PDB file of N, CA and C in Angstrom:
ATOM      1  N   MET A  36       9.473  -2.669   7.933  1.00 53.00           N
ATOM      2  CA  MET A  36       8.325  -1.872   8.323  1.00 53.00           C
ATOM      3  C   MET A  36       8.541  -1.353   9.735  1.00 53.00           C
ATOM      4  N   ILE A  37       7.802  -0.364  10.082  1.00 54.00           N
ATOM      5  CA  ILE A  37       7.886   0.212  11.427  1.00 54.00           C
ATOM      6  C   ILE A  37       7.387  -0.809  12.432  1.00 54.00           C
ATOM      7  N   ASP A  38       8.124  -0.978  13.530  1.00 57.00           N
ATOM      8  CA  ASP A  38       7.747  -1.952  14.539  1.00 57.00           C
ATOM      9  C   ASP A  38       6.442  -1.585  15.240  1.00 57.00           C
ATOM     10  N   ASP A  39       6.261  -0.326  15.567  1.00 62.00           N
ATOM     11  CA  ASP A  39       5.038   0.090  16.246  1.00 62.00           C
ATOM     12  C   ASP A  39       4.279   1.059  15.344  1.00 62.00           C
ATOM     13  N   ILE A  40       3.358   0.513  14.592  1.00 66.00           N
ATOM     14  CA  ILE A  40       2.594   1.280  13.608  1.00 66.00           C
ATOM     15  C   ILE A  40       1.827   2.421  14.284  1.00 66.00           C
ATOM     16  N   ARG A  41       1.465   2.228  15.541  1.00 70.00           N
ATOM     17  CA  ARG A  41       0.679   3.255  16.243  1.00 70.00           C
ATOM     18  C   ARG A  41       1.413   4.590  16.305  1.00 70.00           C
ATOM     19  N   GLU A  42       2.742   4.562  16.211  1.00 72.00           N
ATOM     20  CA  GLU A  42       3.531   5.799  16.243  1.00 72.00           C
ATOM     21  C   GLU A  42       3.180   6.736  15.086  1.00 72.00           C
ATOM     22  N   LEU A  43       2.630   6.202  14.035  1.00 74.00           N
ATOM     23  CA  LEU A  43       2.317   7.009  12.855  1.00 74.00           C
ATOM     24  C   LEU A  43       1.071   7.874  13.045  1.00 74.00           C
ATOM     25  N   GLY A  44       0.221   7.534  13.998  1.00 78.00           N
ATOM     26  CA  GLY A  44      -0.995   8.301  14.234  1.00 78.00           C
ATOM     27  C   GLY A  44      -2.020   8.175  13.128  1.00 78.00           C
ATOM     28  N   LEU A  45      -2.103   7.002  12.506  1.00 87.00           N
ATOM     29  CA  LEU A  45      -3.004   6.807  11.370  1.00 87.00           C
ATOM     30  C   LEU A  45      -4.269   6.022  11.713  1.00 87.00           C
ATOM     31  N   ASN A  46      -4.478   5.706  12.972  1.00 90.00           N
ATOM     32  CA  ASN A  46      -5.698   4.981  13.345  1.00 90.00           C
ATOM     33  C   ASN A  46      -6.918   5.844  13.034  1.00 90.00           C
ATOM     34  N   GLY A  47      -7.843   5.264  12.285  1.00 90.00           N
ATOM     35  CA  GLY A  47      -9.067   5.960  11.925  1.00 90.00           C
ATOM     36  C   GLY A  47      -8.940   6.889  10.726  1.00 90.00           C
ATOM     37  N   VAL A  48      -7.758   6.965  10.117  1.00 94.00           N
ATOM     38  CA  VAL A  48      -7.540   7.822   8.946  1.00 94.00           C
ATOM     39  C   VAL A  48      -7.735   6.987   7.686  1.00 94.00           C
ATOM     40  N   GLY A  49      -8.657   7.391   6.841  1.00 96.00           N
ATOM     41  CA  GLY A  49      -8.897   6.689   5.586  1.00 96.00           C
ATOM     42  C   GLY A  49      -7.964   7.172   4.496  1.00 96.00           C
ATOM     43  N   GLY A  50      -7.615   6.280   3.578  1.00 97.00           N
ATOM     44  CA  GLY A  50      -6.746   6.676   2.479  1.00 97.00           C
ATOM     45  C   GLY A  50      -6.318   5.500   1.635  1.00 97.00           C
ATOM     46  N   VAL A  51      -5.226   5.694   0.920  1.00 97.00           N
ATOM     47  CA  VAL A  51      -4.645   4.649   0.074  1.00 97.00           C
ATOM     48  C   VAL A  51      -3.203   4.419   0.507  1.00 97.00           C
ATOM     49  N   TYR A  52      -2.693   3.240   0.177  1.00 97.00           N
ATOM     50  CA  TYR A  52      -1.316   2.909   0.549  1.00 97.00           C
ATOM     51  C   TYR A  52      -0.652   2.103  -0.560  1.00 97.00           C
ATOM     52  N   LEU A  53       0.673   2.077  -0.499  1.00 97.00           N
ATOM     53  CA  LEU A  53       1.479   1.304  -1.432  1.00 97.00           C
ATOM     54  C   LEU A  53       2.682   0.779  -0.661  1.00 97.00           C
ATOM     55  N   LEU A  54       2.927  -0.519  -0.742  1.00 96.00           N
ATOM     56  CA  LEU A  54       4.088  -1.141  -0.107  1.00 96.00           C
ATOM     57  C   LEU A  54       5.034  -1.637  -1.182  1.00 96.00           C
ATOM     58  N   TRP A  55       6.336  -1.550  -0.901  1.00 95.00           N
ATOM     59  CA  TRP A  55       7.352  -2.075  -1.811  1.00 95.00           C
ATOM     60  C   TRP A  55       8.528  -2.561  -0.982  1.00 95.00           C
ATOM     61  N   HIS A  56       9.428  -3.266  -1.634  1.00 94.00           N
ATOM     62  CA  HIS A  56      10.633  -3.699  -0.933  1.00 94.00           C
ATOM     63  C   HIS A  56      11.853  -3.261  -1.720  1.00 94.00           C
ATOM     64  N   GLY A  57      12.961  -3.090  -0.993  1.00 90.00           N
ATOM     65  CA  GLY A  57      14.217  -2.680  -1.610  1.00 90.00           C
ATOM     66  C   GLY A  57      15.045  -3.910  -1.938  1.00 90.00           C
ATOM     67  N   GLY A  58      16.343  -3.769  -1.897  1.00 85.00           N
ATOM     68  CA  GLY A  58      17.222  -4.904  -2.150  1.00 85.00           C
ATOM     69  C   GLY A  58      17.718  -4.955  -3.578  1.00 85.00           C
ATOM     70  N   LEU A  59      18.262  -6.128  -3.953  1.00 89.00           N
ATOM     71  CA  LEU A  59      18.841  -6.293  -5.290  1.00 89.00           C
ATOM     72  C   LEU A  59      17.797  -6.205  -6.396  1.00 89.00           C
ATOM     73  N   LYS A  60      16.642  -6.757  -6.142  1.00 90.00           N
ATOM     74  CA  LYS A  60      15.557  -6.717  -7.127  1.00 90.00           C
ATOM     75  C   LYS A  60      14.322  -6.099  -6.484  1.00 90.00           C
ATOM     76  N   PRO A  61      14.324  -4.781  -6.264  1.00 92.00           N
ATOM     77  CA  PRO A  61      13.171  -4.142  -5.617  1.00 92.00           C
ATOM     78  C   PRO A  61      11.912  -4.311  -6.458  1.00 92.00           C
ATOM     79  N   SER A  62      10.781  -4.347  -5.779  1.00 94.00           N
ATOM     80  CA  SER A  62       9.517  -4.444  -6.499  1.00 94.00           C
ATOM     81  C   SER A  62       8.392  -3.872  -5.651  1.00 94.00           C
ATOM     82  N   TRP A  63       7.334  -3.508  -6.339  1.00 96.00           N
ATOM     83  CA  TRP A  63       6.115  -3.066  -5.670  1.00 96.00           C
ATOM     84  C   TRP A  63       5.436  -4.309  -5.111  1.00 96.00           C
ATOM     85  N   LEU A  64       4.894  -4.224  -3.917  1.00 96.00           N
ATOM     86  CA  LEU A  64       4.263  -5.390  -3.309  1.00 96.00           C
ATOM     87  C   LEU A  64       2.750  -5.362  -3.401  1.00 96.00           C
ATOM     88  N   VAL A  65       2.122  -4.304  -2.897  1.00 97.00           N
ATOM     89  CA  VAL A  65       0.659  -4.262  -2.875  1.00 97.00           C
ATOM     90  C   VAL A  65       0.195  -2.823  -2.689  1.00 97.00           C
ATOM     91  N   ALA A  66      -0.960  -2.522  -3.261  1.00 97.00           N
ATOM     92  CA  ALA A  66      -1.615  -1.232  -3.070  1.00 97.00           C
ATOM     93  C   ALA A  66      -3.022  -1.502  -2.579  1.00 97.00           C
ATOM     94  N   GLY A  67      -3.584  -0.556  -1.853  1.00 97.00           N
ATOM     95  CA  GLY A  67      -4.938  -0.751  -1.370  1.00 97.00           C
ATOM     96  C   GLY A  67      -5.570   0.526  -0.862  1.00 97.00           C
ATOM     97  N   ALA A  68      -6.854   0.437  -0.609  1.00 97.00           N
ATOM     98  CA  ALA A  68      -7.633   1.528  -0.035  1.00 97.00           C
ATOM     99  C   ALA A  68      -8.217   1.033   1.278  1.00 97.00           C
ATOM    100  N   THR A  69      -8.366   1.933   2.227  1.00 97.00           N
ATOM    101  CA  THR A  69      -8.861   1.537   3.535  1.00 97.00           C
ATOM    102  C   THR A  69      -9.538   2.700   4.247  1.00 97.00           C
ATOM    103  N   GLU A  70     -10.433   2.362   5.146  1.00 97.00           N
ATOM    104  CA  GLU A  70     -11.068   3.352   6.024  1.00 97.00           C
ATOM    105  C   GLU A  70     -10.161   3.673   7.207  1.00 97.00           C
ATOM    106  N   ASP A  71      -9.167   2.796   7.474  1.00 96.00           N
ATOM    107  CA  ASP A  71      -8.307   2.938   8.651  1.00 96.00           C
ATOM    108  C   ASP A  71      -6.884   2.496   8.307  1.00 96.00           C
ATOM    109  N   LEU A  72      -6.051   3.459   7.926  1.00 95.00           N
ATOM    110  CA  LEU A  72      -4.675   3.148   7.535  1.00 95.00           C
ATOM    111  C   LEU A  72      -3.905   2.477   8.674  1.00 95.00           C
ATOM    112  N   GLY A  73      -4.105   2.931   9.903  1.00 92.00           N
ATOM    113  CA  GLY A  73      -3.405   2.338  11.040  1.00 92.00           C
ATOM    114  C   GLY A  73      -3.703   0.861  11.190  1.00 92.00           C
ATOM    115  N   HIS A  74      -4.975   0.511  11.127  1.00 93.00           N
ATOM    116  CA  HIS A  74      -5.372  -0.893  11.250  1.00 93.00           C
ATOM    117  C   HIS A  74      -4.832  -1.706  10.069  1.00 93.00           C
ATOM    118  N   SER A  75      -4.951  -1.170   8.871  1.00 94.00           N
ATOM    119  CA  SER A  75      -4.474  -1.900   7.689  1.00 94.00           C
ATOM    120  C   SER A  75      -2.969  -2.136   7.758  1.00 94.00           C
ATOM    121  N   PHE A  76      -2.204  -1.146   8.212  1.00 91.00           N
ATOM    122  CA  PHE A  76      -0.754  -1.326   8.328  1.00 91.00           C
ATOM    123  C   PHE A  76      -0.407  -2.357   9.397  1.00 91.00           C
ATOM    124  N   GLN A  77      -1.169  -2.397  10.480  1.00 90.00           N
ATOM    125  CA  GLN A  77      -0.937  -3.417  11.510  1.00 90.00           C
ATOM    126  C   GLN A  77      -1.170  -4.805  10.930  1.00 90.00           C
ATOM    127  N   GLU A  78      -2.224  -4.955  10.141  1.00 93.00           N
ATOM    128  CA  GLU A  78      -2.516  -6.245   9.515  1.00 93.00           C
ATOM    129  C   GLU A  78      -1.432  -6.628   8.507  1.00 93.00           C
ATOM    130  N   LEU A  79      -1.009  -5.679   7.693  1.00 93.00           N
ATOM    131  CA  LEU A  79       0.036  -5.955   6.703  1.00 93.00           C
ATOM    132  C   LEU A  79       1.361  -6.312   7.378  1.00 93.00           C
ATOM    133  N   ALA A  80       1.656  -5.676   8.496  1.00 90.00           N
ATOM    134  CA  ALA A  80       2.903  -5.951   9.222  1.00 90.00           C
ATOM    135  C   ALA A  80       2.923  -7.374   9.785  1.00 90.00           C
ATOM    136  N   ARG A  81       1.750  -7.952  10.007  1.00 92.00           N
ATOM    137  CA  ARG A  81       1.657  -9.331  10.517  1.00 92.00           C
ATOM    138  C   ARG A  81       1.531 -10.371   9.402  1.00 92.00           C
ATOM    139  N   ASP A  82       1.333  -9.922   8.185  1.00 95.00           N
ATOM    140  CA  ASP A  82       1.126 -10.837   7.066  1.00 95.00           C
ATOM    141  C   ASP A  82       2.440 -11.556   6.738  1.00 95.00           C
ATOM    142  N   PRO A  83       2.470 -12.894   6.817  1.00 95.00           N
ATOM    143  CA  PRO A  83       3.718 -13.624   6.569  1.00 95.00           C
ATOM    144  C   PRO A  83       4.257 -13.439   5.142  1.00 95.00           C
ATOM    145  N   ASP A  84       3.378 -13.268   4.173  1.00 94.00           N
ATOM    146  CA  ASP A  84       3.841 -13.053   2.795  1.00 94.00           C
ATOM    147  C   ASP A  84       4.574 -11.713   2.669  1.00 94.00           C
ATOM    148  N   ILE A  85       4.102 -10.686   3.354  1.00 94.00           N
ATOM    149  CA  ILE A  85       4.754  -9.376   3.343  1.00 94.00           C
ATOM    150  C   ILE A  85       6.039  -9.435   4.171  1.00 94.00           C
ATOM    151  N   ARG A  86       5.977 -10.072   5.346  1.00 92.00           N
ATOM    152  CA  ARG A  86       7.140 -10.159   6.239  1.00 92.00           C
ATOM    153  C   ARG A  86       8.320 -10.864   5.563  1.00 92.00           C
ATOM    154  N   GLU A  87       8.025 -11.748   4.634  1.00 92.00           N
ATOM    155  CA  GLU A  87       9.078 -12.462   3.917  1.00 92.00           C
ATOM    156  C   GLU A  87      10.030 -11.486   3.221  1.00 92.00           C
ATOM    157  N   TYR A  88       9.535 -10.315   2.842  1.00 92.00           N
ATOM    158  CA  TYR A  88      10.339  -9.335   2.130  1.00 92.00           C
ATOM    159  C   TYR A  88      11.188  -8.458   3.049  1.00 92.00           C
ATOM    160  N   ASP A  89      10.999  -8.544   4.365  1.00 89.00           N
ATOM    161  CA  ASP A  89      11.829  -7.780   5.297  1.00 89.00           C
ATOM    162  C   ASP A  89      13.310  -8.071   5.090  1.00 89.00           C
ATOM    163  N   GLY A  90      13.632  -9.336   4.827  1.00 87.00           N
ATOM    164  CA  GLY A  90      15.017  -9.741   4.642  1.00 87.00           C
ATOM    165  C   GLY A  90      15.556  -9.486   3.249  1.00 87.00           C
ATOM    166  N   ARG A  91      14.760  -8.918   2.387  1.00 85.00           N
ATOM    167  CA  ARG A  91      15.170  -8.656   0.996  1.00 85.00           C
ATOM    168  C   ARG A  91      15.319  -7.158   0.747  1.00 85.00           C
ATOM    169  N   GLY A  92      15.901  -6.470   1.685  1.00 88.00           N
ATOM    170  CA  GLY A  92      16.102  -5.034   1.504  1.00 88.00           C
ATOM    171  C   GLY A  92      15.094  -4.188   2.235  1.00 88.00           C
ATOM    172  N   GLY A  93      14.238  -4.803   3.043  1.00 91.00           N
ATOM    173  CA  GLY A  93      13.268  -4.051   3.830  1.00 91.00           C
ATOM    174  C   GLY A  93      11.979  -3.791   3.091  1.00 91.00           C
ATOM    175  N   VAL A  94      10.914  -3.606   3.873  1.00 93.00           N
ATOM    176  CA  VAL A  94       9.602  -3.265   3.327  1.00 93.00           C
ATOM    177  C   VAL A  94       9.334  -1.804   3.661  1.00 93.00           C
ATOM    178  N   PHE A  95       8.893  -1.068   2.665  1.00 92.00           N
ATOM    179  CA  PHE A  95       8.625   0.348   2.819  1.00 92.00           C
ATOM    180  C   PHE A  95       7.173   0.619   2.462  1.00 92.00           C
ATOM    181  N   MET A  96       6.629   1.707   3.012  1.00 91.00           N
ATOM    182  CA  MET A  96       5.237   2.019   2.737  1.00 91.00           C
ATOM    183  C   MET A  96       5.063   3.507   2.517  1.00 91.00           C
ATOM    184  N   SER A  97       4.114   3.810   1.689  1.00 94.00           N
ATOM    185  CA  SER A  97       3.721   5.179   1.433  1.00 94.00           C
ATOM    186  C   SER A  97       2.208   5.220   1.527  1.00 94.00           C
ATOM    187  N   TRP A  98       1.673   6.341   1.952  1.00 94.00           N
ATOM    188  CA  TRP A  98       0.231   6.455   2.090  1.00 94.00           C
ATOM    189  C   TRP A  98      -0.181   7.899   1.891  1.00 94.00           C
ATOM    190  N   SER A  99      -1.459   8.072   1.647  1.00 95.00           N
ATOM    191  CA  SER A  99      -2.025   9.406   1.543  1.00 95.00           C
ATOM    192  C   SER A  99      -3.476   9.355   1.978  1.00 95.00           C
ATOM    193  N   PRO A 100      -3.888  10.301   2.812  1.00 96.00           N
ATOM    194  CA  PRO A 100      -5.319  10.387   3.108  1.00 96.00           C
ATOM    195  C   PRO A 100      -6.035  10.821   1.827  1.00 96.00           C
ATOM    196  N   ILE A 101      -7.011  10.061   1.424  1.00 96.00           N
ATOM    197  CA  ILE A 101      -7.753  10.339   0.189  1.00 96.00           C
ATOM    198  C   ILE A 101      -9.240  10.230   0.513  1.00 96.00           C
ATOM    199  N   LYS A 102     -10.019  11.167   0.019  1.00 96.00           N
ATOM    200  CA  LYS A 102     -11.467  11.134   0.208  1.00 96.00           C
ATOM    201  C   LYS A 102     -12.018   9.800  -0.289  1.00 96.00           C
ATOM    202  N   GLY A 103     -12.931   9.216   0.451  1.00 96.00           N
ATOM    203  CA  GLY A 103     -13.464   7.892   0.165  1.00 96.00           C
ATOM    204  C   GLY A 103     -13.934   7.689  -1.263  1.00 96.00           C
ATOM    205  N   SER A 104     -14.558   8.686  -1.852  1.00 96.00           N
ATOM    206  CA  SER A 104     -15.103   8.526  -3.201  1.00 96.00           C
ATOM    207  C   SER A 104     -14.025   8.445  -4.282  1.00 96.00           C
ATOM    208  N   PHE A 105     -12.782   8.767  -3.947  1.00 97.00           N
ATOM    209  CA  PHE A 105     -11.690   8.727  -4.921  1.00 97.00           C
ATOM    210  C   PHE A 105     -10.746   7.546  -4.719  1.00 97.00           C
ATOM    211  N   ARG A 106     -10.848   6.856  -3.622  1.00 97.00           N
ATOM    212  CA  ARG A 106      -9.864   5.821  -3.270  1.00 97.00           C
ATOM    213  C   ARG A 106      -9.765   4.701  -4.291  1.00 97.00           C
ATOM    214  N   GLU A 107     -10.889   4.170  -4.743  1.00 96.00           N
ATOM    215  CA  GLU A 107     -10.859   3.039  -5.690  1.00 96.00           C
ATOM    216  C   GLU A 107     -10.173   3.444  -6.994  1.00 96.00           C
ATOM    217  N   GLY A 108     -10.454   4.650  -7.478  1.00 97.00           N
ATOM    218  CA  GLY A 108      -9.825   5.125  -8.706  1.00 97.00           C
ATOM    219  C   GLY A 108      -8.322   5.322  -8.544  1.00 97.00           C
ATOM    220  N   VAL A 109      -7.910   5.800  -7.370  1.00 97.00           N
ATOM    221  CA  VAL A 109      -6.482   5.991  -7.113  1.00 97.00           C
ATOM    222  C   VAL A 109      -5.780   4.640  -7.055  1.00 97.00           C
ATOM    223  N   VAL A 110      -6.372   3.671  -6.356  1.00 97.00           N
ATOM    224  CA  VAL A 110      -5.758   2.340  -6.287  1.00 97.00           C
ATOM    225  C   VAL A 110      -5.724   1.701  -7.670  1.00 97.00           C
ATOM    226  N   HIS A 111      -6.764   1.902  -8.464  1.00 97.00           N
ATOM    227  CA  HIS A 111      -6.782   1.380  -9.833  1.00 97.00           C
ATOM    228  C   HIS A 111      -5.568   1.926 -10.601  1.00 97.00           C
ATOM    229  N   PHE A 112      -5.333   3.231 -10.505  1.00 97.00           N
ATOM    230  CA  PHE A 112      -4.185   3.841 -11.187  1.00 97.00           C
ATOM    231  C   PHE A 112      -2.869   3.264 -10.672  1.00 97.00           C
ATOM    232  N   ILE A 113      -2.722   3.184  -9.348  1.00 97.00           N
ATOM    233  CA  ILE A 113      -1.471   2.681  -8.760  1.00 97.00           C
ATOM    234  C   ILE A 113      -1.215   1.244  -9.214  1.00 97.00           C
ATOM    235  N   ALA A 114      -2.223   0.390  -9.107  1.00 96.00           N
ATOM    236  CA  ALA A 114      -2.051  -1.017  -9.484  1.00 96.00           C
ATOM    237  C   ALA A 114      -1.709  -1.158 -10.963  1.00 96.00           C
ATOM    238  N   LYS A 115      -2.334  -0.346 -11.788  1.00 95.00           N
ATOM    239  CA  LYS A 115      -2.091  -0.391 -13.239  1.00 95.00           C
ATOM    240  C   LYS A 115      -0.659   0.029 -13.578  1.00 95.00           C
ATOM    241  N   HIS A 116      -0.088   0.954 -12.814  1.00 96.00           N
ATOM    242  CA  HIS A 116       1.233   1.501 -13.131  1.00 96.00           C
ATOM    243  C   HIS A 116       2.385   0.896 -12.346  1.00 96.00           C
ATOM    244  N   THR A 117       2.087   0.058 -11.356  1.00 96.00           N
ATOM    245  CA  THR A 117       3.177  -0.541 -10.581  1.00 96.00           C
ATOM    246  C   THR A 117       3.271  -2.049 -10.767  1.00 96.00           C
ATOM    247  N   ASN A 118       2.199  -2.683 -11.227  1.00 94.00           N
ATOM    248  CA  ASN A 118       2.170  -4.132 -11.401  1.00 94.00           C
ATOM    249  C   ASN A 118       2.673  -4.853 -10.138  1.00 94.00           C
ATOM    250  N   PRO A 119       1.981  -4.671  -9.022  1.00 96.00           N
ATOM    251  CA  PRO A 119       2.457  -5.230  -7.747  1.00 96.00           C
ATOM    252  C   PRO A 119       2.501  -6.755  -7.729  1.00 96.00           C
ATOM    253  N   THR A 120       3.351  -7.263  -6.852  1.00 95.00           N
ATOM    254  CA  THR A 120       3.524  -8.705  -6.682  1.00 95.00           C
ATOM    255  C   THR A 120       2.238  -9.377  -6.228  1.00 95.00           C
ATOM    256  N   PHE A 121       1.539  -8.756  -5.288  1.00 95.00           N
ATOM    257  CA  PHE A 121       0.307  -9.326  -4.748  1.00 95.00           C
ATOM    258  C   PHE A 121      -0.902  -8.651  -5.367  1.00 95.00           C
ATOM    259  N   GLU A 122      -1.978  -9.404  -5.485  1.00 93.00           N
ATOM    260  CA  GLU A 122      -3.206  -8.879  -6.068  1.00 93.00           C
ATOM    261  C   GLU A 122      -3.753  -7.731  -5.222  1.00 93.00           C
ATOM    262  N   CYS A 123      -4.159  -6.676  -5.891  1.00 93.00           N
ATOM    263  CA  CYS A 123      -4.744  -5.513  -5.226  1.00 93.00           C
ATOM    264  C   CYS A 123      -6.261  -5.597  -5.332  1.00 93.00           C
ATOM    265  N   ASP A 124      -6.915  -5.324  -4.237  1.00 89.00           N
ATOM    266  CA  ASP A 124      -8.373  -5.367  -4.192  1.00 89.00           C
ATOM    267  C   ASP A 124      -8.913  -3.956  -4.454  1.00 89.00           C
ATOM    268  N   PHE A 125      -9.528  -3.766  -5.627  1.00 91.00           N
ATOM    269  CA  PHE A 125     -10.116  -2.471  -5.965  1.00 91.00           C
ATOM    270  C   PHE A 125     -11.214  -2.695  -6.990  1.00 91.00           C
ATOM    271  N   ASP A 126     -12.056  -1.699  -7.145  1.00 90.00           N
ATOM    272  CA  ASP A 126     -13.155  -1.753  -8.105  1.00 90.00           C
ATOM    273  C   ASP A 126     -12.620  -1.328  -9.478  1.00 90.00           C
ATOM    274  N   SER A 127     -12.390  -2.297 -10.343  1.00 90.00           N
ATOM    275  CA  SER A 127     -11.808  -2.006 -11.662  1.00 90.00           C
ATOM    276  C   SER A 127     -12.770  -1.243 -12.574  1.00 90.00           C
ATOM    277  N   SER A 128     -14.039  -1.119 -12.187  1.00 93.00           N
ATOM    278  CA  SER A 128     -14.961  -0.337 -13.001  1.00 93.00           C
ATOM    279  C   SER A 128     -14.780   1.170 -12.761  1.00 93.00           C
ATOM    280  N   GLU A 129     -14.070   1.521 -11.696  1.00 93.00           N
ATOM    281  CA  GLU A 129     -13.776   2.929 -11.422  1.00 93.00           C
ATOM    282  C   GLU A 129     -12.670   3.403 -12.367  1.00 93.00           C
ATOM    283  N   ASP A 130     -12.827   4.592 -12.901  1.00 96.00           N
ATOM    284  CA  ASP A 130     -11.781   5.157 -13.759  1.00 96.00           C
ATOM    285  C   ASP A 130     -10.528   5.401 -12.935  1.00 96.00           C
ATOM    286  N   PRO A 131      -9.350   5.087 -13.500  1.00 97.00           N
ATOM    287  CA  PRO A 131      -8.104   5.360 -12.776  1.00 97.00           C
ATOM    288  C   PRO A 131      -7.948   6.870 -12.543  1.00 97.00           C
ATOM    289  N   ILE A 132      -7.506   7.213 -11.346  1.00 97.00           N
ATOM    290  CA  ILE A 132      -7.260   8.615 -11.002  1.00 97.00           C
ATOM    291  C   ILE A 132      -5.752   8.776 -10.818  1.00 97.00           C
ATOM    292  N   PRO A 133      -5.093   9.537 -11.702  1.00 97.00           N
ATOM    293  CA  PRO A 133      -3.629   9.672 -11.634  1.00 97.00           C
ATOM    294  C   PRO A 133      -3.152  10.341 -10.346  1.00 97.00           C
ATOM    295  N   VAL A 134      -2.083   9.794  -9.789  1.00 96.00           N
ATOM    296  CA  VAL A 134      -1.396  10.349  -8.633  1.00 96.00           C
ATOM    297  C   VAL A 134       0.108  10.179  -8.863  1.00 96.00           C
ATOM    298  N   LEU A 135       0.909  10.908  -8.110  1.00 94.00           N
ATOM    299  CA  LEU A 135       2.355  10.744  -8.175  1.00 94.00           C
ATOM    300  C   LEU A 135       2.750   9.524  -7.358  1.00 94.00           C
ATOM    301  N   LEU A 136       3.583   8.677  -7.923  1.00 91.00           N
ATOM    302  CA  LEU A 136       4.044   7.480  -7.236  1.00 91.00           C
ATOM    303  C   LEU A 136       5.323   7.791  -6.473  1.00 91.00           C
ATOM    304  N   PRO A 137       5.593   7.055  -5.387  1.00 87.00           N
ATOM    305  CA  PRO A 137       6.863   7.248  -4.674  1.00 87.00           C
ATOM    306  C   PRO A 137       8.028   6.906  -5.581  1.00 87.00           C
ATOM    307  N   ARG A 138       9.168   7.513  -5.307  1.00 78.00           N
ATOM    308  CA  ARG A 138      10.372   7.229  -6.109  1.00 78.00           C
ATOM    309  C   ARG A 138      11.380   6.527  -5.266  1.00 78.00           C
TER     310      ARG A 138
END
């Protein structure tokens, strides 16, 4: 992950995110929605469970600013199609909203 998340200029930007790791057995790690991508990335960068994957090919992240009313549906779609390692917190009663996943 980026050492200084503040360089991204995402403080106060709401949206959705997806983390994954590379290496021999790459996998999706977690998806989520947030009112503040910068703050959420700082928290994820300090999470020992996420940091454990730094040595397994690195941790990568993708994000998109998404209007608040669509975030839960987007995360529902992402979680349903990536089967992340860690539980994703989203409102499963929201209909999944399709988006393009990182490749």
